[in-house]
Coordinates of C-alpha atoms in Angstrom, one line a residue:
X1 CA 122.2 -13.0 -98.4
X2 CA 120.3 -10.3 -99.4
X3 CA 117.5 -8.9 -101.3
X4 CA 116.7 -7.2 -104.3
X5 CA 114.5 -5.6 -106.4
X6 CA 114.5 -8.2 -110.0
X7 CA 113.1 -5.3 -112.0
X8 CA 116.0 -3.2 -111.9
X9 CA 118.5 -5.4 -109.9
X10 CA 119.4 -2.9 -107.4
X11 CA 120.4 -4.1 -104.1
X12 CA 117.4 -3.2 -101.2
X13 CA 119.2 -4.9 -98.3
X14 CA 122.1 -6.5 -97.7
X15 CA 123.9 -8.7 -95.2
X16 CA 120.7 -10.5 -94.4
X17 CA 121.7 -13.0 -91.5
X18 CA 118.2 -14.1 -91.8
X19 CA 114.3 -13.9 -92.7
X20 CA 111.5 -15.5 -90.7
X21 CA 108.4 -15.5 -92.7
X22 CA 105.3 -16.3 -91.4
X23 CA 102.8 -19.1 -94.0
X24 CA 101.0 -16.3 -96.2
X25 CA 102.0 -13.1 -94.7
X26 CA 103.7 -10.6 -96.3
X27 CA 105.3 -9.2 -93.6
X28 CA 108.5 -10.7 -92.1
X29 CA 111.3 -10.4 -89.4
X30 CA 114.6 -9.2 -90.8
X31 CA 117.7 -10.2 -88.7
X32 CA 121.0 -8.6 -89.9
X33 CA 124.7 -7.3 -88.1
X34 CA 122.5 -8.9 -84.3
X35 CA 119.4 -6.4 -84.7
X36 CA 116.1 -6.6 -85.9
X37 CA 113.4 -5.1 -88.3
X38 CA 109.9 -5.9 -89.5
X39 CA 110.0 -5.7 -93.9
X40 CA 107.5 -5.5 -96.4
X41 CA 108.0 -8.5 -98.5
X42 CA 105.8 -6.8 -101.4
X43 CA 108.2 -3.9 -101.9
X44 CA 111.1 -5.5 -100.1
X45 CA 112.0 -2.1 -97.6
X46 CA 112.8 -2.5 -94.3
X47 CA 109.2 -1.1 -92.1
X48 CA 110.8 -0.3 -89.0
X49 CA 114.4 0.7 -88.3
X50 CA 117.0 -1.8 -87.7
X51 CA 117.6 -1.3 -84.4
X52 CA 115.8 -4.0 -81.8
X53 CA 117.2 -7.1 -80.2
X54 CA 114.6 -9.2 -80.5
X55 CA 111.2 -9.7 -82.7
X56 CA 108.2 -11.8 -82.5
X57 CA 105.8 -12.6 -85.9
X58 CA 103.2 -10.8 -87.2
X59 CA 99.7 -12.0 -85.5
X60 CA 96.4 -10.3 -85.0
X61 CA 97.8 -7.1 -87.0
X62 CA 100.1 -6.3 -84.6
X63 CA 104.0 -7.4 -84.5
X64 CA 106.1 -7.1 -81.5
X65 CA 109.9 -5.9 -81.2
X66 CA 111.8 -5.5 -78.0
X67 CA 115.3 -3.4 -77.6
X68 CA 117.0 -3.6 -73.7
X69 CA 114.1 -3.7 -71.3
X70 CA 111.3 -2.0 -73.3
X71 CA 109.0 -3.6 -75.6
X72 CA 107.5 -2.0 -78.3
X73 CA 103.9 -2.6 -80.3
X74 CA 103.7 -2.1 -84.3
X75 CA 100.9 -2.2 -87.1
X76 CA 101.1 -3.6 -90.4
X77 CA 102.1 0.0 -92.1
X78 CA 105.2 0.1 -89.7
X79 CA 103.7 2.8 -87.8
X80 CA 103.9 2.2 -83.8
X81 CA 101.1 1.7 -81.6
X82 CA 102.7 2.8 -78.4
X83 CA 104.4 5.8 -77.5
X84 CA 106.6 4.8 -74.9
X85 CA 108.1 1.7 -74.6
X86 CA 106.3 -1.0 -72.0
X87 CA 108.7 -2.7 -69.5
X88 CA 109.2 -6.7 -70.1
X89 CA 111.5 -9.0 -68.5
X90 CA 113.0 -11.9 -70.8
X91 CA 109.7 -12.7 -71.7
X92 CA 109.8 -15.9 -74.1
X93 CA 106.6 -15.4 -76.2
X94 CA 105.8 -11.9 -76.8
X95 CA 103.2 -12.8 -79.6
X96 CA 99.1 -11.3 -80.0
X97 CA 96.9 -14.4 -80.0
X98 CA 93.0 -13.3 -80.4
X99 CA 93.9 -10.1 -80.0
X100 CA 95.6 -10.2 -76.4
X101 CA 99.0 -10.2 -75.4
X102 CA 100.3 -11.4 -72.3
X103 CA 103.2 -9.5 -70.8
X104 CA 105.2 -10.0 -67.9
X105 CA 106.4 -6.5 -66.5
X106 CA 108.8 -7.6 -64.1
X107 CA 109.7 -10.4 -62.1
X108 CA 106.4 -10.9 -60.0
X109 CA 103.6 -9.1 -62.3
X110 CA 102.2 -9.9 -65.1
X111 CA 98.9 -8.1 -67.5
X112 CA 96.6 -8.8 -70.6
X113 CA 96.9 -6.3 -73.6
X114 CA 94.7 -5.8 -75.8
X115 CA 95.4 -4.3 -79.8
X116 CA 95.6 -0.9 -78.8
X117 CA 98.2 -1.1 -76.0
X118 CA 95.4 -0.8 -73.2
X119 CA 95.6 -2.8 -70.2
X120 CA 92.3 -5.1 -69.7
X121 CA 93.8 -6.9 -67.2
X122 CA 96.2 -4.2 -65.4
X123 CA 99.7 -5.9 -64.5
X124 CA 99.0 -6.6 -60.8
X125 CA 98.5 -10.4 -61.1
X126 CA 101.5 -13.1 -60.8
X127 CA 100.0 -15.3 -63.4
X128 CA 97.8 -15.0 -66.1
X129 CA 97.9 -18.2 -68.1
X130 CA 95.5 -18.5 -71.6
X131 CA 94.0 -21.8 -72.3
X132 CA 93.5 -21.4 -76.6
X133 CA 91.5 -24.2 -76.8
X134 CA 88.7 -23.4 -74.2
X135 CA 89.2 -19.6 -74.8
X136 CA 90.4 -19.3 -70.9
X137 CA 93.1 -17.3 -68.7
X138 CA 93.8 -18.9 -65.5
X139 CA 95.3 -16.4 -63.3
X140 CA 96.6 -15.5 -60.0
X141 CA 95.6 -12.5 -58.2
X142 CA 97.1 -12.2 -54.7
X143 CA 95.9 -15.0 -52.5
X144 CA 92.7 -16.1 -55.3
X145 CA 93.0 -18.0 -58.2
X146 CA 91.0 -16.4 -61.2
X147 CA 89.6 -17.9 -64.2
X148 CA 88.2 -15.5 -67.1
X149 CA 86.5 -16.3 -70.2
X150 CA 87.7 -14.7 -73.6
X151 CA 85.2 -11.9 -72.7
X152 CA 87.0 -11.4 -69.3
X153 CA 83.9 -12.6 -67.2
X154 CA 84.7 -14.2 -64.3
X155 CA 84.5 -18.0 -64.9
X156 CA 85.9 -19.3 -61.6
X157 CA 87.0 -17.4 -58.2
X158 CA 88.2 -18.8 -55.3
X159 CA 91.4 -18.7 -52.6
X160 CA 92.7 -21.9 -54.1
X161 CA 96.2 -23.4 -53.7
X162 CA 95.9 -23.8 -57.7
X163 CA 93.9 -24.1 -60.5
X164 CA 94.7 -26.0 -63.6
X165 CA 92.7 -26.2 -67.2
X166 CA 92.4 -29.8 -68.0
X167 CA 92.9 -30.1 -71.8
X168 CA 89.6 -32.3 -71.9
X169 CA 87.5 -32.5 -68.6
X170 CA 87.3 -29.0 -67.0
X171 CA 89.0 -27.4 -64.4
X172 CA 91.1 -29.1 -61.5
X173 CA 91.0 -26.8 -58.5
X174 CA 93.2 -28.0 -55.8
X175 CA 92.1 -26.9 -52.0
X176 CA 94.9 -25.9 -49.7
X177 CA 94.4 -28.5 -47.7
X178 CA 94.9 -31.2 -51.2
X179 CA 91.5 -32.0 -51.6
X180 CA 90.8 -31.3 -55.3
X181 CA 87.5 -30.5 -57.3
X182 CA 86.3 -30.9 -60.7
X183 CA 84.5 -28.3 -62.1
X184 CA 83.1 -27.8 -65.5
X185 CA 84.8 -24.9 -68.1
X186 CA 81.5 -22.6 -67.3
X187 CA 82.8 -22.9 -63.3
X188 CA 80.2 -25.4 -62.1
X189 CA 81.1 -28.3 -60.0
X190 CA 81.2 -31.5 -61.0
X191 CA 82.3 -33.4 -58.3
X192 CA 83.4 -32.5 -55.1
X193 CA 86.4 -34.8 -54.9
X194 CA 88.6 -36.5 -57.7
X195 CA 91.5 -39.0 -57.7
X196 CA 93.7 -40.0 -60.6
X197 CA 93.9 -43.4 -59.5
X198 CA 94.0 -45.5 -55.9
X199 CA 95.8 -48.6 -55.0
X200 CA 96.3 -50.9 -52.9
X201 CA 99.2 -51.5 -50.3
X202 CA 100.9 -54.5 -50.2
X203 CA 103.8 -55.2 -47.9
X204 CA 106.3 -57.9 -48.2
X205 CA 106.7 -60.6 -45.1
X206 CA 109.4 -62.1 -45.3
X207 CA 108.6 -65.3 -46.3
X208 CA 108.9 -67.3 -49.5
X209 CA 106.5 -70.0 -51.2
X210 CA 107.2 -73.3 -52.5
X211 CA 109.0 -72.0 -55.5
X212 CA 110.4 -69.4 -54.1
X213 CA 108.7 -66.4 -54.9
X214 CA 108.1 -63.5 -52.3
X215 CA 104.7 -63.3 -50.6
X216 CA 103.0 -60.2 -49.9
X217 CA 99.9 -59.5 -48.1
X218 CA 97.6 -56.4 -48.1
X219 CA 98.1 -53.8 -45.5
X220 CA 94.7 -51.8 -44.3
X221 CA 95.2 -48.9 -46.5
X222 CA 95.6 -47.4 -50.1
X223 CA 97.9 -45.1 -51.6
X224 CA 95.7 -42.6 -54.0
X225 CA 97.6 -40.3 -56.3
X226 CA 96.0 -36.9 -57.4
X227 CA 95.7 -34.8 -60.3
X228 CA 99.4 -33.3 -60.1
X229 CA 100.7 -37.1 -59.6
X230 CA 101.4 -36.7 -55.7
X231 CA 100.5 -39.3 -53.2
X232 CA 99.0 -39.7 -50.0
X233 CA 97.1 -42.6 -47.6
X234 CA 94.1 -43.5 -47.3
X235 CA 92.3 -46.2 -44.8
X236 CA 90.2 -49.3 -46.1
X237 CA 87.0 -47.6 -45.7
X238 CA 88.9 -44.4 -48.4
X239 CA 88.9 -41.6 -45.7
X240 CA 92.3 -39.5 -46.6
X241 CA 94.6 -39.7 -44.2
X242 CA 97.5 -37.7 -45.7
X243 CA 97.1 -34.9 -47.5
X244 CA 98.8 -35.7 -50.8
X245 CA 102.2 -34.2 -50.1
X246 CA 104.7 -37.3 -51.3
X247 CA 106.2 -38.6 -54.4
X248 CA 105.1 -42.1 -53.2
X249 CA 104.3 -44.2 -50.0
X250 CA 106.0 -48.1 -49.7
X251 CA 104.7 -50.3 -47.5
X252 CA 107.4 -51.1 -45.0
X253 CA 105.3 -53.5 -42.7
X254 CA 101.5 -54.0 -42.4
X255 CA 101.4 -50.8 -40.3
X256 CA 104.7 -48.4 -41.7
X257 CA 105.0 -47.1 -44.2
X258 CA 107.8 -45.2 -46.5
X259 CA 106.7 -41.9 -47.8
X260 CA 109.4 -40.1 -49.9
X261 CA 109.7 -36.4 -51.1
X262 CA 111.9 -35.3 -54.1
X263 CA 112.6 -37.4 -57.2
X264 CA 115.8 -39.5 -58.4
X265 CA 118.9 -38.5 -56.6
X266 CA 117.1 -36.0 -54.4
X267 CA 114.6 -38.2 -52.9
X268 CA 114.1 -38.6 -49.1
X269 CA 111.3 -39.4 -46.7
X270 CA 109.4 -39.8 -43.4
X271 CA 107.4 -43.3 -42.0
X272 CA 104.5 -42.9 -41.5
X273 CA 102.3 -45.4 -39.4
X274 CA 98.5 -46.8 -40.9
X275 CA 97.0 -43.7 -39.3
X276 CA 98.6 -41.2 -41.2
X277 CA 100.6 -39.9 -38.3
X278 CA 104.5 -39.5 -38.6
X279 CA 106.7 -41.9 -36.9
X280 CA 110.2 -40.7 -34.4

């Protein structure tokens, strides 16, 4: 493939392996002979030399190329916005979204960018993930969780074991010791504790009815299942027993019970007695 000018047929590029264009923008990625190029689909000329391994669309006026380790920042005109290169590491999505660009910098730090290649959130956390929809970044900053609004005020602050934007409700903040909080996207609580759902235990006897069917009976405690879908017990009266640690609890008798780790082929587990306490 390649492209050319109709009014005088000459040849601009050639050997095109491919184009990615953007709905509506007149600026595209170029991919030809493994490298890559930002174009001008107006005057069809290459914007940017050839000569970068990977490329990310236009967004926000700003599109992003990367060559071996260094990633580099470039306005609609072609002309770059930083000097030096900035150090990435395989990052997957290397795209602006209002304006701010997340970007790992090595294998445990991560920063926000704004348009102009300043740091407004200097790469010292080890996650910084933006919710779109709420106009959130739920970070991790040492041994606190962060959450920022799109302003960068602090929304939520707090040595967590994990926070986590709920698409619809608010925000999920789980306690170190499992216990997990609603809180509303403006960071105030909702309710102290929250469950996804809590059931009951049955065991089976043994025995049989009439028709032959097995017959269970209730033990004295529940099985509640959290946010993040793990499990843990609780007595008949709901005080937690277990922090929720296990991929689910059987009931074994009316006073054992089977908690598993793992999934599928790597699942294994402890017993655990109606108390919460582990069994020898």
């Amino acid at each position: 493939a390649h492209i050319y000018d109709p009014a005088t047929g000459k040849i601009l590029v050639d050997s095109i392996q491919w184009l990615h264009i953007s709905p509506g923008d007149t600026i595209a990625v170029l991919a030809k002979q493994g490298r890559r190029a930002f174009i001008n689909l107006n005057t069809g000329r290459l914007i940017t030399p050839l000569e970068f391994d990977k490329a990310w669309a236009f967004a926000c006026d700003r599109g992003v190329m990367s060559r071996n380790d260094s990633l580099f920042i470039f306005r609609r005109d072609g002309s770059q916005v930083n000097d030096q290169g900035l150090p990435t590491r395989n990052q997957y999505d290397c795209q602006y979204y209002r304006d701010r660009l997340v970007l790992q910098v090595d294998y445990e730090h991560v920063g926000l960018l704004d348009t102009a290649c300043r740091w407004v959130l200097e790469p010292i956390y080890t996650m910084i993930e933006p919710d779109f929809s709420h106009r959130l970044y739920n970070t991790r900053l040492g041994d606190e969780c962060v959450v920022y609004d799109s302003d960068l005020r602090t929304v939520l602050r707090g040595a967590y074991k994990s926070v986590t934007v709920d698409w619809s409700e608010g925000l999920i903040v789980t306690e170190h010791s499992g216990i997990q909080r609603l809180f509303d996207y403006e960071g105030k609580l909702v309710y102290r504790v929250v469950y996804k759902r809590i059931e009951e235990l049955n065991y089976d006897t043994g025995r049989k009815d009439k028709d032959g069917n097995e017959i269970t009976e209730p033990t004295d405690c529940y099985v509640y299942v959290d946010y993040n879908d793990k499990c843990g017990l609780m007595d008949r009266h709901y005080h937690v027993l277990t922090p929720p640690l296990f991929h689910s609890i059987q009931a074994q008798t009316r006073h054992v019970f089977f908690a598993s780790f793992g999934e599928y082929s790597g699942r294994f587990g402890t017993l655990i007695d109606d108390h919460g306490k582990p069994l020898r």
